[in-house]
Short mmCIF file of C-alpha atoms in Angstrom, two decimals:
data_model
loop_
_atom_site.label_atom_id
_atom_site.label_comp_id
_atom_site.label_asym_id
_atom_site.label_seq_id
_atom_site.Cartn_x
_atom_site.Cartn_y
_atom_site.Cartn_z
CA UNK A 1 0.00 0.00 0.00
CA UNK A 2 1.63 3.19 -1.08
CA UNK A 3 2.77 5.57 1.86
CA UNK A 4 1.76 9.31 1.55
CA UNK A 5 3.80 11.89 4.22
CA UNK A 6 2.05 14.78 4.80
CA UNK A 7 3.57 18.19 5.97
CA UNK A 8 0.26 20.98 5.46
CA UNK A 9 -0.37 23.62 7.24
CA UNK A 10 -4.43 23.51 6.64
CA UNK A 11 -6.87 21.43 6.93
CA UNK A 12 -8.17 22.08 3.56
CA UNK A 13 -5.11 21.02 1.90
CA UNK A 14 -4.71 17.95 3.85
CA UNK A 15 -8.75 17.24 2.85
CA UNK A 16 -8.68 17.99 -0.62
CA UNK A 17 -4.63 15.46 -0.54
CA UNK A 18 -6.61 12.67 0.80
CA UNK A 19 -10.00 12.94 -1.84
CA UNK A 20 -7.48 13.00 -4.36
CA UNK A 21 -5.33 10.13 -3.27
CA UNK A 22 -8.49 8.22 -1.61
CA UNK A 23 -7.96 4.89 -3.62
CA UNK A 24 -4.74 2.61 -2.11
CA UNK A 25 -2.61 4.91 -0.12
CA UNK A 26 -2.04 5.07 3.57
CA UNK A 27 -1.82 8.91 4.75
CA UNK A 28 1.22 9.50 7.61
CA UNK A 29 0.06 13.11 8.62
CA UNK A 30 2.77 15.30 10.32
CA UNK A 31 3.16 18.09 12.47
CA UNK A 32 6.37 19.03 12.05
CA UNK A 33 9.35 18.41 9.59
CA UNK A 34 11.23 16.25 12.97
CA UNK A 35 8.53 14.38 12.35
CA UNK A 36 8.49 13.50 8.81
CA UNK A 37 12.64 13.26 8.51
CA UNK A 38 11.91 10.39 11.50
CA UNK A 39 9.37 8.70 9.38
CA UNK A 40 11.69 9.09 6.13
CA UNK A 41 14.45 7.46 8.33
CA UNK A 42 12.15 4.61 9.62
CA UNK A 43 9.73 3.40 6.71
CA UNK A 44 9.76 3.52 2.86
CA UNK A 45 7.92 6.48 2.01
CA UNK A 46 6.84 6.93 -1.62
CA UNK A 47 5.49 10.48 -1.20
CA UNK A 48 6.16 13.20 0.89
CA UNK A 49 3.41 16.20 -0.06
CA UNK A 50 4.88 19.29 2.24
CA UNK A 51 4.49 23.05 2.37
CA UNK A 52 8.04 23.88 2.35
CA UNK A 53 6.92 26.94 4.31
CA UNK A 54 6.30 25.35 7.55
CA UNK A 55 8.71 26.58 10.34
CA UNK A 56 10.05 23.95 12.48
CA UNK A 57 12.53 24.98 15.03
CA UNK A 58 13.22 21.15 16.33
CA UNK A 59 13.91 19.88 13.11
CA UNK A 60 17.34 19.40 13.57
CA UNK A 61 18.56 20.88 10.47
CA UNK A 62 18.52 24.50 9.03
CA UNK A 63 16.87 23.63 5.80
CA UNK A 64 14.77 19.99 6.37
CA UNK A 65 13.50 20.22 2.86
CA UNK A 66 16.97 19.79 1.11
CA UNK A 67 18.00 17.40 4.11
CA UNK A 68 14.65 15.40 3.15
CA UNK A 69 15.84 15.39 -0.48
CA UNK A 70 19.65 15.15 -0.21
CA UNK A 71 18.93 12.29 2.38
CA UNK A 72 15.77 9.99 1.31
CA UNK A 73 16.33 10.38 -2.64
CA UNK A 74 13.55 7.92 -3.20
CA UNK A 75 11.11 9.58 -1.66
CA UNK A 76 9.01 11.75 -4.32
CA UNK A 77 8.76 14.98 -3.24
CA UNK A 78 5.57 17.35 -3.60
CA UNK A 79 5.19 21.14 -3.06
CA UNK A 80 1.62 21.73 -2.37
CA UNK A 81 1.61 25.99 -1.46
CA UNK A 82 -0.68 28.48 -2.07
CA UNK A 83 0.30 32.23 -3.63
CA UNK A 84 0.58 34.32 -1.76
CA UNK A 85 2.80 33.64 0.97
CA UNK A 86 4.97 31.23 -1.39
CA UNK A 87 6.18 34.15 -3.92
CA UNK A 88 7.42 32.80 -7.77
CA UNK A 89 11.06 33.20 -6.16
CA UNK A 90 9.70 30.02 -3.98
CA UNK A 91 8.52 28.07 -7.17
CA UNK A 92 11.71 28.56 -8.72
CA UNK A 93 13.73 27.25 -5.77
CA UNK A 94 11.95 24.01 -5.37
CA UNK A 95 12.80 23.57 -9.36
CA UNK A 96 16.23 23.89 -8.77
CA UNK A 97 16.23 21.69 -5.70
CA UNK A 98 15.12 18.88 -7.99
CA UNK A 99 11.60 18.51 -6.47
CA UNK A 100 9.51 16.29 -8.35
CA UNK A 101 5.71 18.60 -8.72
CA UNK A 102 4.40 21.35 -7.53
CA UNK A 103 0.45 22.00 -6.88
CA UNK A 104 -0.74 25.47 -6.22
CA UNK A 105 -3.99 26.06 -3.95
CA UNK A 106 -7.02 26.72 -5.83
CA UNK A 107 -5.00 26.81 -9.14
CA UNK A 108 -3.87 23.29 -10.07
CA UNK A 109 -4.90 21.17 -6.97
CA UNK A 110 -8.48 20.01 -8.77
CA UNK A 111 -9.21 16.88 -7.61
CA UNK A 112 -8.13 14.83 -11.06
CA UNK A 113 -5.04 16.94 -11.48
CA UNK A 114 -3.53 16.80 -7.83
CA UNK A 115 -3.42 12.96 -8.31
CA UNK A 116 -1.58 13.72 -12.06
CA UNK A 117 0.65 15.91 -10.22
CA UNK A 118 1.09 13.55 -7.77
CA UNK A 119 1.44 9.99 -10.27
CA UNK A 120 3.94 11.96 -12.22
CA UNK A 121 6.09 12.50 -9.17
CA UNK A 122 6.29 8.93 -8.32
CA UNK A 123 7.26 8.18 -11.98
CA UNK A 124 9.92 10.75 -11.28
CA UNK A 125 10.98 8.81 -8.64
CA UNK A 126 12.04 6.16 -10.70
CA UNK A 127 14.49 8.25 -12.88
CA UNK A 128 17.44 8.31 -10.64
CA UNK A 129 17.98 4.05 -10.27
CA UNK A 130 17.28 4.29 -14.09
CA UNK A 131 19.44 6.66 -14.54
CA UNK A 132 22.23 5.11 -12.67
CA UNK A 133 21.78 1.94 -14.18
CA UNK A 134 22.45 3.48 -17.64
CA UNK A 135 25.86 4.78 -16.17
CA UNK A 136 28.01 5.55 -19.36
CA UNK A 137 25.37 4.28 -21.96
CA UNK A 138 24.86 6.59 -25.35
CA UNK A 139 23.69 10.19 -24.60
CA UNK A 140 20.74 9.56 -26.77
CA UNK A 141 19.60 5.90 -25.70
CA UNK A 142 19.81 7.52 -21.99
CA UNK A 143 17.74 10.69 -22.33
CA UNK A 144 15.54 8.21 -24.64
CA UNK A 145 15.12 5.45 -22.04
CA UNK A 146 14.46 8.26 -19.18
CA UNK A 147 11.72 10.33 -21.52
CA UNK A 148 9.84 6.81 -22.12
CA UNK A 149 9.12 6.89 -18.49
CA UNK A 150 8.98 10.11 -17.14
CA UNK A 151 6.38 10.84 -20.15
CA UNK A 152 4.62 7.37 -19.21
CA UNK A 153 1.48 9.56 -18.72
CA UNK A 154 1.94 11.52 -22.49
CA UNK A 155 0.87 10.28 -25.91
CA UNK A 156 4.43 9.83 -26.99
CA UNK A 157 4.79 8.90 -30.22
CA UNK A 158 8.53 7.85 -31.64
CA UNK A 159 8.09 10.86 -33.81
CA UNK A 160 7.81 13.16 -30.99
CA UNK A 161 10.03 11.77 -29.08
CA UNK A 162 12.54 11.76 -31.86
CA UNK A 163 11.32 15.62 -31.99
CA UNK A 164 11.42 16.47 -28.60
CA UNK A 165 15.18 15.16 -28.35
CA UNK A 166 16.44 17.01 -31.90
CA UNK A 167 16.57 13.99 -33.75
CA UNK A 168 15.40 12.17 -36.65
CA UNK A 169 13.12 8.66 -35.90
CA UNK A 170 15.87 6.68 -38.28
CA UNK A 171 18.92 8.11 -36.04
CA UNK A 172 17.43 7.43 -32.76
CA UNK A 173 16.28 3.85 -33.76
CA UNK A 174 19.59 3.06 -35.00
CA UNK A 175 21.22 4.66 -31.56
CA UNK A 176 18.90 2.38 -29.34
CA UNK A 177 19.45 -0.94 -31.14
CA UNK A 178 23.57 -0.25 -31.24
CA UNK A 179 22.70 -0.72 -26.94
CA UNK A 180 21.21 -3.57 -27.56
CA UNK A 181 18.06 -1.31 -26.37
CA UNK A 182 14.25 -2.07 -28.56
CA UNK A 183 12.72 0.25 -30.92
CA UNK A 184 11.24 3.69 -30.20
CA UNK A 185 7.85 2.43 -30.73
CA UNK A 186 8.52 -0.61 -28.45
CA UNK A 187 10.74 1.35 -25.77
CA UNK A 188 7.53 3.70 -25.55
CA UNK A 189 5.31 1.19 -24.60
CA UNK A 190 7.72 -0.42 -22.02
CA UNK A 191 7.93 2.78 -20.02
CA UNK A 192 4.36 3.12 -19.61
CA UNK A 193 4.79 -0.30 -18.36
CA UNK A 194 7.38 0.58 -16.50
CA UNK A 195 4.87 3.09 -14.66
CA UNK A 196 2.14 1.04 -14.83
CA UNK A 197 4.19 -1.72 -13.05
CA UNK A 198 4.94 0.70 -10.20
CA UNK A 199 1.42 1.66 -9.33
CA UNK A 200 0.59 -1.99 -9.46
CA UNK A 201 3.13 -2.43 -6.41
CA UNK A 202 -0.11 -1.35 -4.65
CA UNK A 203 -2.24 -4.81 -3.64
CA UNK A 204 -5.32 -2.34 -3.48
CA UNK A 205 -4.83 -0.65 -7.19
CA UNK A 206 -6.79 -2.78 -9.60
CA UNK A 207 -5.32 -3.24 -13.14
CA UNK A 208 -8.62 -1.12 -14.30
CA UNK A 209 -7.24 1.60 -12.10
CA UNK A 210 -3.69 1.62 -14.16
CA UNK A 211 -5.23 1.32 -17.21
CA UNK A 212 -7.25 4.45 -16.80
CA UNK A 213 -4.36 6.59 -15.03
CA UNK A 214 -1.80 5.73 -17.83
CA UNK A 215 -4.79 6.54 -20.95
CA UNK A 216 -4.68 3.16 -22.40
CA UNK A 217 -7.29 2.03 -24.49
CA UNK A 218 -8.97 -0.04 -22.70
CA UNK A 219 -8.53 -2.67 -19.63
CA UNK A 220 -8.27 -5.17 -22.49
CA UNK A 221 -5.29 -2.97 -23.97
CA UNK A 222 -3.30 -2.93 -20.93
CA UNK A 223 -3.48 -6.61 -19.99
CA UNK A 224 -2.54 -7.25 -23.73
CA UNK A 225 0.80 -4.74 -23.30
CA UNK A 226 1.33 -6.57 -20.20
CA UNK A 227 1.48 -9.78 -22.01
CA UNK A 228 3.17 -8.37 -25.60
CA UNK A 229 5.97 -6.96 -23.74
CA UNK A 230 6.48 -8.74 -19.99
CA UNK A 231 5.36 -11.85 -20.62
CA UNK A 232 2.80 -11.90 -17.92
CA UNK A 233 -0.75 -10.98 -16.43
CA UNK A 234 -0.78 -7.48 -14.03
CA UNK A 235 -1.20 -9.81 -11.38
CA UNK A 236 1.81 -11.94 -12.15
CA UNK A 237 3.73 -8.08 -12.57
CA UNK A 238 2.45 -7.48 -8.82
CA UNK A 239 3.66 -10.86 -7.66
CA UNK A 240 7.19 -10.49 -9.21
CA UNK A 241 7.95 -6.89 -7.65
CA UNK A 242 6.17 -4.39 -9.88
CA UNK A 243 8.50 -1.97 -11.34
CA UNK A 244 11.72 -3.97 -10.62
CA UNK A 245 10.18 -6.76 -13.03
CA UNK A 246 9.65 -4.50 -15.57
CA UNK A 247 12.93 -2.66 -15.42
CA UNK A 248 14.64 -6.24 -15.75
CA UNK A 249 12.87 -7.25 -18.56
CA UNK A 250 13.55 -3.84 -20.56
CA UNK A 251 17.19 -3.95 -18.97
CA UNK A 252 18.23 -7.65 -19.99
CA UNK A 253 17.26 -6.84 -23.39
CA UNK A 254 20.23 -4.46 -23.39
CA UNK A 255 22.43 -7.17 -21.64
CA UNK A 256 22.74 -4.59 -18.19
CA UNK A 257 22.03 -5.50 -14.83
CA UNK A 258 18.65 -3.59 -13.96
CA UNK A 259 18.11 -0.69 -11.37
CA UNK A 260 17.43 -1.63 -7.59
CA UNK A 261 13.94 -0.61 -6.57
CA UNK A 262 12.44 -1.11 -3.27
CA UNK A 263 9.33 -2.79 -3.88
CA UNK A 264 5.93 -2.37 -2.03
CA UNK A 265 6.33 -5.35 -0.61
CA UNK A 266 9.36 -3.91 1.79
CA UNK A 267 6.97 -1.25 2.96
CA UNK A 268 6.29 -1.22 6.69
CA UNK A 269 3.08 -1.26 7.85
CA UNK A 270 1.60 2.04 8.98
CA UNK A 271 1.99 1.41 12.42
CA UNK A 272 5.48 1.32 12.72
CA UNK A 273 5.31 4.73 11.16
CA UNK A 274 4.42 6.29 14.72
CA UNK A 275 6.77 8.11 16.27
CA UNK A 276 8.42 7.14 19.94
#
């Protein structure tokens, strides 16, 4: 069951978080940023969703918010503010401190697009294994590979993708398959599977639920991907650890050991998420 930090400093914010995440996640609401470093440290957070505005003078560190992100790099990180007091200044910062979304009160924190904002950090938060893993692999398969799945959520097409990098489709296909790596059209649909196999890390998420959060056609669609490309049901995905299945298959194709992940299934329940 996915694992949602929260650091808000209203209760709207925190209400209109929860009807937006309502479906599979357990909520860790907390007071102060001492106590969502302590549940970082102790548990495998996915998301933390903070007002980076809070003051907390026990925190233990002068600025938790890069200590959260410099420390617990897989947690996905969410700025959820409201304008004013957080000034454009603010937005910029948590760019450059490599947060993964931002939602703005009463501007883009509708219902449907707070969990967008929110599913899109998470795929994020699969970039930086993947992009480990790729180490010293062809400037164009890399940015390639990463695009495929942080654009899960996108109609990409290997013509725009092969547009958005400056490339032609012919020179990019060629690049992948001289790293052993599949075709644009192929390494598209294995990083919405890539995604897809993430969110199914949640027992409660239904493979209808995926389907409809990454735009495939249908249910039908997705289960078909799921056996085209993996070799195996949704079900069977969730059994063999989600994401890191998915990542192995696309990785062994290339003949390179696949990213580490740490898999629902090495989540700790939600009461060992209370402080002492």
């Amino acid at each position: 069951m996915a694992i949602v930090a929260t650091l808000l400093k209203d209760q709207l914010r925190i209400a209109r978080i929860s009807a937006a995440l309502s479906e599979g996640h357990v909520f860790a609401p907390c007071d102060s940023w001492h106590q969502l470093l302590n549940i970082a440290k102790r548990s495998a957070v996915g998301v933390a969703v903070v007002d980076p505005l809070v003051k907390d003078a026990g925190a233990g560190h002068p600025d938790p918010l890069r200590e959260l992100r410099r420390t617990y790099s897989a947690v996905a990180i969410v700025a959820y503010v409201s304008i004013p007091p957080a000034s454009e200044t603010d937005l910029f910062e948590y760019g450059r401190l490599g947060l993964d979304g931002v939602a703005i009160m009463d501007r883009t924190d509708h219902r449907h697009n707070l969990r967008a904002i929110v599913e899109r950090a998470v795929a994020r938060g699969l970039l930086d294994p993947v992009r480990r893993a790729l180490g010293d692999s062809n400037p164009t398969v890399r940015d390639a590979v990463l695009m495929a799945i942080s654009r899960a959520q996108q109609r990409l097409s290997p013509e725009s993708m092969a547009r958005a990098m400056g490339v032609s489709r012919p020179y990019l296909a060629a690049q992948l398959a001289s790293q052993g790596f599949p075709s644009p059209q192929q390494l598209i649909a294995m990083g919405r599977l890539i995604v897809a196999s993430r969110m199914l890390e949640d027992e409660k998420r239904s493979a209808n639920s995926v389907a409809a959060a990454l735009d495939f056609a249908s249910a039908s669609a997705f289960r078909n991907s799921c056996q085209r490309y993996l070799g195996a049901s949704p079900g069977e995905i969730r059994e063999r650890g989600g994401a890191c299945f998915a990542l192995a298959a696309l990785f062994q194709s290339a003949g390179r050991p696949a990213p580490g992940l740490q898999t629902a299934g090495d989540r700790m329940e939600l009461a060992a998420l209370e402080t002492r």
